[in-house]
Coordinates of N, CA and C in Angstrom, one line a residue:
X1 N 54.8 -2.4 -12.1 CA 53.6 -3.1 -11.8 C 52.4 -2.2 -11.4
X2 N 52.9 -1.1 -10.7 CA 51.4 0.3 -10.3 C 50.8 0.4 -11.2
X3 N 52.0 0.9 -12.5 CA 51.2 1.6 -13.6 C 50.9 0.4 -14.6
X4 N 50.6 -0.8 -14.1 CA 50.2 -1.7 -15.5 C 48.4 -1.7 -14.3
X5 N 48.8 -1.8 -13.0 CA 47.5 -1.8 -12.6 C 46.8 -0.9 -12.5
X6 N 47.3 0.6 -12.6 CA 46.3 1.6 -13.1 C 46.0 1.8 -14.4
X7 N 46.4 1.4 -15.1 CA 46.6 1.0 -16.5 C 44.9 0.5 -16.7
X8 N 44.9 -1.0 -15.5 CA 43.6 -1.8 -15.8 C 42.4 -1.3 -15.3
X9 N 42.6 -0.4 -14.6 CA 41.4 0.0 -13.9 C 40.6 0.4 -14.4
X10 N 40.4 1.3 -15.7 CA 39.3 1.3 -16.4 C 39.0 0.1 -16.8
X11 N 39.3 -0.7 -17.5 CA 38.8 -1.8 -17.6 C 38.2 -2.6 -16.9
X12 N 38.3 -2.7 -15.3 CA 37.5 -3.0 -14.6 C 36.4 -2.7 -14.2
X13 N 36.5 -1.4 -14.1 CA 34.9 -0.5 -13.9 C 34.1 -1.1 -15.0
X14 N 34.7 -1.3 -16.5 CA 34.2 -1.4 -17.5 C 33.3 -2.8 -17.0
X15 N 33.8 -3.4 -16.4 CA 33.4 -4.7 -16.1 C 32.4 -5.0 -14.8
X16 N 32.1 -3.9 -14.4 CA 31.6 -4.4 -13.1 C 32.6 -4.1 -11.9
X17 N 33.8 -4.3 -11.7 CA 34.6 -4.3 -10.9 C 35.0 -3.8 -9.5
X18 N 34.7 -2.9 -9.8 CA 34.9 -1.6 -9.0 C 33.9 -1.4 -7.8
X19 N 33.9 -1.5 -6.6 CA 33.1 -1.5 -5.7 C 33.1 -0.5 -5.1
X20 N 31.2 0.1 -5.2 CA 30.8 1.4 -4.6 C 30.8 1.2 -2.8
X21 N 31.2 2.7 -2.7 CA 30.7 2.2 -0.9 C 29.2 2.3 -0.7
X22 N 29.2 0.9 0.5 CA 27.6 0.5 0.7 C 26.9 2.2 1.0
X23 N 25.7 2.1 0.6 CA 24.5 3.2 1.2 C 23.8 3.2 1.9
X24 N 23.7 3.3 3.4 CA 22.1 2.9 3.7 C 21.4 4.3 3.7
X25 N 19.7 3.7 3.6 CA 19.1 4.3 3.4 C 17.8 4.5 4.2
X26 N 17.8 5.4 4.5 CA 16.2 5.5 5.6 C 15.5 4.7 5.8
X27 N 14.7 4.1 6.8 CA 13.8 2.9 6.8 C 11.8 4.0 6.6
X28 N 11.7 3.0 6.4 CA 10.3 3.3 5.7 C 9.4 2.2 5.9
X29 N 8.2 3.0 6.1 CA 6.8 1.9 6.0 C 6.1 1.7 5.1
X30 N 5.3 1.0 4.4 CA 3.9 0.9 3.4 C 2.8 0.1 4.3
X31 N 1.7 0.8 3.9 CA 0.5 0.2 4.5 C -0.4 0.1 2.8
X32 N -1.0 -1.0 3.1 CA -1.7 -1.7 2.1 C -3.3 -1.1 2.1
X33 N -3.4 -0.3 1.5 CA -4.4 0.9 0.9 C -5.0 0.7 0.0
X34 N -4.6 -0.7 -0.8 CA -5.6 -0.7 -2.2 C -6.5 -1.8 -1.5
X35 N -8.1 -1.5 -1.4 CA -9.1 -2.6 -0.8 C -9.2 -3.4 -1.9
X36 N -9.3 -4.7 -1.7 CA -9.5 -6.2 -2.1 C -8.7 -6.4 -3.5
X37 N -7.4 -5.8 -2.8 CA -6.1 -6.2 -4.5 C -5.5 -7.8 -4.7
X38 N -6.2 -8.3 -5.7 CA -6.3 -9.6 -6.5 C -4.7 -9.9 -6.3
X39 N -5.2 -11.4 -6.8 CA -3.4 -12.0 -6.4 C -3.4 -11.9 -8.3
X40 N -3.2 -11.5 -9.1 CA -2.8 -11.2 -10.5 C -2.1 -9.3 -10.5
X41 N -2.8 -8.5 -9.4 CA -3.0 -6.9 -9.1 C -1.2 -6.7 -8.3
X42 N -1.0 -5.9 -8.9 CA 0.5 -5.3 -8.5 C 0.3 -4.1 -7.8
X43 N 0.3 -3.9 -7.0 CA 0.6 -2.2 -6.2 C 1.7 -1.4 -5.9
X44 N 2.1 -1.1 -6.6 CA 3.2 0.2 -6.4 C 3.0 1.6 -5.9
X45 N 4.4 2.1 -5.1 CA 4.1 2.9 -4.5 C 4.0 4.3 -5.4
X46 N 3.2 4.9 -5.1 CA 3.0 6.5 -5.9 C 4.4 7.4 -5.7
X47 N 5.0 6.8 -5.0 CA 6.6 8.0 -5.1 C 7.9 7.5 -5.6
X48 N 9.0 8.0 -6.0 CA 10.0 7.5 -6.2 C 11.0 7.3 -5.0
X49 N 11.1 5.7 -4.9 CA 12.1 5.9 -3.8 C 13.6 6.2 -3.9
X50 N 14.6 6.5 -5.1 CA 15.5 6.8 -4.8 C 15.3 9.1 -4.9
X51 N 14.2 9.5 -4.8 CA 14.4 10.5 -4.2 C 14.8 10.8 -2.6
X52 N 15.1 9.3 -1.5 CA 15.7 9.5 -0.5 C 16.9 9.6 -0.1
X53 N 17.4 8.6 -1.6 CA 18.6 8.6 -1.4 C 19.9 9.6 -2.1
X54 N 20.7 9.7 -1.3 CA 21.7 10.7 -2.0 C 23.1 9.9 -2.8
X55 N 22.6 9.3 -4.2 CA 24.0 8.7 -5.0 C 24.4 9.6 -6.5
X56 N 25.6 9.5 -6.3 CA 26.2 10.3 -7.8 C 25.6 9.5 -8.8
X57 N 25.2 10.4 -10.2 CA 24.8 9.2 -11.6 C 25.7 9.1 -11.9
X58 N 25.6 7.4 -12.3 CA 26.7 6.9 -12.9 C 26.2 5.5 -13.5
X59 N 26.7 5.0 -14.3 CA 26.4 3.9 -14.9 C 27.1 2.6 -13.9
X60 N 25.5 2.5 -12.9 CA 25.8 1.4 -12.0 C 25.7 0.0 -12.6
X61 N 26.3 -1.3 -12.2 CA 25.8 -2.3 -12.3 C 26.3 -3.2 -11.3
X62 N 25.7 -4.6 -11.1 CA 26.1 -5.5 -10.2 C 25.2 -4.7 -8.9
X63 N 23.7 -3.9 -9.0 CA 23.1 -3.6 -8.0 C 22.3 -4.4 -7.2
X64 N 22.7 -4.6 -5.5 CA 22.2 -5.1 -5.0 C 21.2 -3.9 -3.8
X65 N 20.2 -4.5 -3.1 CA 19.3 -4.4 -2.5 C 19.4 -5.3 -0.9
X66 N 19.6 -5.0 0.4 CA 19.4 -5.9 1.2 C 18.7 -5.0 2.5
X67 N 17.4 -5.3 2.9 CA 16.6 -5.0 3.8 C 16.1 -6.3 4.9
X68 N 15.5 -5.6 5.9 CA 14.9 -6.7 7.2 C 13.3 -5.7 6.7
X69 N 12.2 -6.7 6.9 CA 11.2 -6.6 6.6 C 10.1 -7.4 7.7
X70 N 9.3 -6.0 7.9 CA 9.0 -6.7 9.5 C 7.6 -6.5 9.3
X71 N 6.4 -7.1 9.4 CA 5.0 -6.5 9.1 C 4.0 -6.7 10.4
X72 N 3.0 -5.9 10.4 CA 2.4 -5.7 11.5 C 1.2 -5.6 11.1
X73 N -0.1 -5.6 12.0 CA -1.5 -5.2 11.2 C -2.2 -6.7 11.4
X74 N -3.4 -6.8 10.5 CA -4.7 -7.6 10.8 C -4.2 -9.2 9.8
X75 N -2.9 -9.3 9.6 CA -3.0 -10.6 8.5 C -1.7 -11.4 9.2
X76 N -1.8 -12.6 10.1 CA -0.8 -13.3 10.4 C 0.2 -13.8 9.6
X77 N 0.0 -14.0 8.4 CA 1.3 -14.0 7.8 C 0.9 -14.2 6.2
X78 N 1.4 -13.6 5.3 CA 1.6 -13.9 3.9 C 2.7 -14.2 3.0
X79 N 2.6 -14.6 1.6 CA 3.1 -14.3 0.6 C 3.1 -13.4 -0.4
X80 N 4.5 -13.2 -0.6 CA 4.4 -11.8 -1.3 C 5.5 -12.3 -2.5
X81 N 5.2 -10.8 -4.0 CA 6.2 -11.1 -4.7 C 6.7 -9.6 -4.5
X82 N 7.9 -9.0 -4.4 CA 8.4 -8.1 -4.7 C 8.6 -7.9 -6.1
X83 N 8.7 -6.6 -7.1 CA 8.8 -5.9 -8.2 C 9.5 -4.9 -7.9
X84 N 10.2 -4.3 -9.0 CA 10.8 -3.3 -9.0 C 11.1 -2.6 -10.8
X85 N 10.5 -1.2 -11.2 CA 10.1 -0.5 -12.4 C 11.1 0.6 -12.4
X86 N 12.0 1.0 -13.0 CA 12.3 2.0 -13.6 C 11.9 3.1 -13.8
X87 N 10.6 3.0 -14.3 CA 9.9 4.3 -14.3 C 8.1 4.0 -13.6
X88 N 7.8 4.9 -14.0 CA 6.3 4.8 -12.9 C 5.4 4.4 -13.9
X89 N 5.1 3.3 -13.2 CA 3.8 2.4 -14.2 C 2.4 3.7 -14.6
X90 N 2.3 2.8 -15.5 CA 0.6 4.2 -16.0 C -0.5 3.2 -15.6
X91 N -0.5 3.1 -14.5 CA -2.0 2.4 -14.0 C -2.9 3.4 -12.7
X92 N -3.4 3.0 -12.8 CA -4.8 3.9 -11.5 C -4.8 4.4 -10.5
X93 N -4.5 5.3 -9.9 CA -4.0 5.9 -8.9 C -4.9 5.9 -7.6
X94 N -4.6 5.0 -6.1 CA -5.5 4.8 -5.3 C -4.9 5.0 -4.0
X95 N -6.0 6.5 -3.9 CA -5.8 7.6 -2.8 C -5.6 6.9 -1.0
X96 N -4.6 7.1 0.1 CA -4.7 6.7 1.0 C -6.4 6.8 1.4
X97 N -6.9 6.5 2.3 CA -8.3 6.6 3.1 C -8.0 8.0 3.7
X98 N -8.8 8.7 4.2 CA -9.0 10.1 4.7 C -8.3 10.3 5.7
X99 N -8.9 9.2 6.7 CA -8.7 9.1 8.0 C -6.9 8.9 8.2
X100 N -6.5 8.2 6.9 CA -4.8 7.9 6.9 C -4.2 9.0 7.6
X101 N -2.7 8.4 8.4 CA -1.6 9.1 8.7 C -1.1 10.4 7.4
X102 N -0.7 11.3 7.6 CA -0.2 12.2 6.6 C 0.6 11.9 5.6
X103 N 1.3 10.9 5.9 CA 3.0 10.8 5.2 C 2.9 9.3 4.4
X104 N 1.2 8.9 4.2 CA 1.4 7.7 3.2 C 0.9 8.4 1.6
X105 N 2.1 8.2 1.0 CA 1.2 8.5 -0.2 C 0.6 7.5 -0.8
X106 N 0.0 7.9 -2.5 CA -0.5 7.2 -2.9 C -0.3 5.5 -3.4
X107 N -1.1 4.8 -4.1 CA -0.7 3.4 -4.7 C -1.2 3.4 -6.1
X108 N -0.5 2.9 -7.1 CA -0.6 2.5 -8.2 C -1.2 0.9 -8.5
X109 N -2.2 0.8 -8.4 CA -2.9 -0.1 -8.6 C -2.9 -1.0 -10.2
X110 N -1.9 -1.8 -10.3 CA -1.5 -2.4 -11.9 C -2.3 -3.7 -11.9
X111 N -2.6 -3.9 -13.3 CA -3.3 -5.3 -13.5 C -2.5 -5.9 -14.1
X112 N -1.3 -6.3 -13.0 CA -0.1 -7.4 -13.7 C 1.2 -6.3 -13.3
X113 N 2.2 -7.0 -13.9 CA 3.6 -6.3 -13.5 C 3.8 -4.9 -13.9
X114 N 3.0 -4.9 -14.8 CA 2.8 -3.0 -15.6 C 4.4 -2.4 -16.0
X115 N 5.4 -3.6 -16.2 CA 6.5 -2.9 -16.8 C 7.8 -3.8 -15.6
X116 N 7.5 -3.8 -14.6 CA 8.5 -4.0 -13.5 C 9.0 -5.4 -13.5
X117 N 10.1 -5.5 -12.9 CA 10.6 -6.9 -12.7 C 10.4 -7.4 -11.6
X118 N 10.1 -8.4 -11.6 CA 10.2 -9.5 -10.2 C 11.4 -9.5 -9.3
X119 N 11.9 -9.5 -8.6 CA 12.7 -9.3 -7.8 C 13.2 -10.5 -6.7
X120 N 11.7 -10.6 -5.8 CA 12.0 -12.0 -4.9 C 10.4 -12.0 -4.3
X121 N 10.3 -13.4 -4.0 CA 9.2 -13.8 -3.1 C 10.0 -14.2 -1.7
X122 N 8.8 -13.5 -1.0 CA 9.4 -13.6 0.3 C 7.9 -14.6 1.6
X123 N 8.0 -15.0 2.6 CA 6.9 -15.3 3.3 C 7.6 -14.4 4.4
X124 N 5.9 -13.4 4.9 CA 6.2 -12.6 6.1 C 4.7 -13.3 7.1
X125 N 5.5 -13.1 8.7 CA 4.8 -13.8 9.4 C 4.9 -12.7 10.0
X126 N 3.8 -11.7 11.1 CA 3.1 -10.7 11.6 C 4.4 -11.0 12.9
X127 N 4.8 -9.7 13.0 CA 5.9 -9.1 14.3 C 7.3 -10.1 13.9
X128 N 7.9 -10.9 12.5 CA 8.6 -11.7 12.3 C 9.3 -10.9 11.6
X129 N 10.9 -10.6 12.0 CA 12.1 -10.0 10.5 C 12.4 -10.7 9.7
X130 N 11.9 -10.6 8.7 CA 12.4 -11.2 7.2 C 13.4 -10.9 6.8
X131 N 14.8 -11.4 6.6 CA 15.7 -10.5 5.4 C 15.0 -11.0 3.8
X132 N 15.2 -10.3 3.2 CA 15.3 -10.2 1.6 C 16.5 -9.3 1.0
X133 N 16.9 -10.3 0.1 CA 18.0 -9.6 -1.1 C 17.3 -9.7 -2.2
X134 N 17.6 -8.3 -2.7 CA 16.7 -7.8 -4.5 C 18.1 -7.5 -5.1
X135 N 18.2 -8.3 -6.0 CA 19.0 -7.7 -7.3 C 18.2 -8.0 -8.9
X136 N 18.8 -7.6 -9.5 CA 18.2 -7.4 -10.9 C 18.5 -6.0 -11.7
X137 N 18.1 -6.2 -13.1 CA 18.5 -5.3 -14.3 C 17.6 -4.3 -14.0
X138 N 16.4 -4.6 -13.2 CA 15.2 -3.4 -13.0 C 16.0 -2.3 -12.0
X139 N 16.6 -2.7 -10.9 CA 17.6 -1.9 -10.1 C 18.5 -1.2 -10.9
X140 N 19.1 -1.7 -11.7 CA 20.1 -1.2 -12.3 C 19.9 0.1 -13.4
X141 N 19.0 0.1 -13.9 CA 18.4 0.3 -14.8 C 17.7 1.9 -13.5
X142 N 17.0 1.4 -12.9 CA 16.4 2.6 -12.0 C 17.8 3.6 -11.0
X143 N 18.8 2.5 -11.2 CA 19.7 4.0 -10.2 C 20.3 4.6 -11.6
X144 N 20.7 4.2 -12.5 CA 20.7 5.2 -13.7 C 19.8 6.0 -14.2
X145 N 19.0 6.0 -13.8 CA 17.5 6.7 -14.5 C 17.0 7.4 -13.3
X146 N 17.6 7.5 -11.7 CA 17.4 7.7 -10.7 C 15.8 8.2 -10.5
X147 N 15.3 6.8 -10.4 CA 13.9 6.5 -10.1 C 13.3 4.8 -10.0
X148 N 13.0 4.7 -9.2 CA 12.6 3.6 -8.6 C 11.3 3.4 -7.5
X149 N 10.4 2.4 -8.5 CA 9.3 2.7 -8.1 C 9.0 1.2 -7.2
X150 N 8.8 0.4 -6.5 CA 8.4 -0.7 -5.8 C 7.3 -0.7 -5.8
X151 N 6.6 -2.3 -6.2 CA 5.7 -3.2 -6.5 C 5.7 -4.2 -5.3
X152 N 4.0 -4.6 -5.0 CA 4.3 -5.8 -4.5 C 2.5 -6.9 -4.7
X153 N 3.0 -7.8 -5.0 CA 2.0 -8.7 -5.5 C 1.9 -9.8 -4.5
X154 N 0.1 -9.8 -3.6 CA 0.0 -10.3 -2.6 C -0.2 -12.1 -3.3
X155 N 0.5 -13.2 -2.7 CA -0.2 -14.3 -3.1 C -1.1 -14.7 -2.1
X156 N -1.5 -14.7 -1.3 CA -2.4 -14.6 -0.2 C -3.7 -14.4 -0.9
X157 N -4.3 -15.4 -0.4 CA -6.1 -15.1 -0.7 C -6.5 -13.9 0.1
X158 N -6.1 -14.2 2.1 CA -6.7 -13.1 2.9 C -6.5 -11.7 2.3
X159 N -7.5 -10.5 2.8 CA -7.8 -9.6 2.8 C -6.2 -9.2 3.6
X160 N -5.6 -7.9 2.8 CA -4.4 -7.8 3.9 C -4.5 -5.9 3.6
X161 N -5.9 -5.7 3.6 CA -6.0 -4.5 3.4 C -5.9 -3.5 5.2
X162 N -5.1 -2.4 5.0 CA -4.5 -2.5 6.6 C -3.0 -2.3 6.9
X163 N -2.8 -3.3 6.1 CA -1.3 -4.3 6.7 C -0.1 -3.3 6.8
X164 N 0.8 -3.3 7.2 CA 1.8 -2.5 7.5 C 3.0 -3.7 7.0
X165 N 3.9 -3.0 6.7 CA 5.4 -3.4 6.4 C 6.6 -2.4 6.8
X166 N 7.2 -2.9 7.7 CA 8.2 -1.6 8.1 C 9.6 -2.1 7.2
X167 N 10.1 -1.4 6.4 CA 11.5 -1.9 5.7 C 12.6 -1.0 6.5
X168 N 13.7 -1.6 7.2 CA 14.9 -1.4 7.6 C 15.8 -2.1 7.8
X169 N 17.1 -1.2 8.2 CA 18.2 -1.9 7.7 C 18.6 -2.1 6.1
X170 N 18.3 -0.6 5.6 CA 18.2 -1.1 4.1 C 19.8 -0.7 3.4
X171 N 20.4 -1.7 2.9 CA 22.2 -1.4 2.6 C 22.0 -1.5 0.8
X172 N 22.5 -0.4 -0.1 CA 22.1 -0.4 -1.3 C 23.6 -1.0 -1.4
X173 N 24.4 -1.8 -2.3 CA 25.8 -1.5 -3.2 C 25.3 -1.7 -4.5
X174 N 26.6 -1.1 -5.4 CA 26.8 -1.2 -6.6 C 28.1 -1.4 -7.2
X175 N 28.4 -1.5 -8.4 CA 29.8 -1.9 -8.5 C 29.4 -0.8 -9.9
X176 N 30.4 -0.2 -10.3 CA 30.9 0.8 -11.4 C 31.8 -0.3 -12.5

């Protein structure tokens, strides 16, 4: 019976099966840097976030995403769509303000998804923890390619130029 079950175990990886150990991963901020970004306007972040994290390549699948999402700043509460790109969109590059903390980098300012997939809509209410779960082929696709770029598309009319979002608690799995 061992060896008919090690027998199957490739075949399960083959399938999804095989469960990676969870990752967490650094918590992180974004502040909303692009002035008066349209609800059709996608902003991504100018860096790759899985340069934080430390995972073997491997042909992941069944990836999930699960964070608490806490925002702070001048806008009592919005809608947002989460995206997520594989590689780094080719849209317009829009520099923090001068006066910014050191450690924000830039935004990719897209007119539309610019390649990335939708992910989840979430509503954030000012000093409120949101959970959100992201899965999708875009994830999947970016820990193989180990690059991953995050989007987010305000539905909100108000101005949420300012705004802060603290992401923690962030647990990656994947299944092999």
């Amino acid at each position: 019976m061992r060896r008919l079950l090690l027998l199957l175990c490739p075949l399960f990886g083959a399938c999804g099966l095989v469960p990676l150990p969870e990752v967490e991963a650094r918590d992180f901020y974004f502040t909303n840097t692009v002035p008066d970004l349209q609800p059709h306007e996608v902003a991504y972040m100018d860096t790759n976030q899985l340069d934080f994290l430390s995972l073997p390549s491997a042909k992941y699948r069944h990836v999930t995403v699960d964070a608490v999402l806490t925002p702070s700043g001048p806008v009592p509460d919005a809608r947002v769509q989460i995206f997520a790109s594989p590689t780094r969109p080719s849209c317009p590059v829009v520099q923090p303000p001068e006066d910014s903390p050191n450690d924000l980098s830039a935004a990719l300012r897209c007119d539309g998804p610019a390649g990335g997939q939708l992910l989840a809509e979430v509503g954030l209410q000012r000093g409120t923890q949101t959970l959100v779960h992201l899965e999708g082929a875009a994830l999947e696709e970016a820990l193989r390619r180990r690059q991953l770029y995050i989007g987010v598309r305000l539905l909100s009319r108000e101005n949420t130029y300012g705004a802060v979002v603290w992401v923690r608690q962030i647990r990656v799995r994947a299944r092999l």
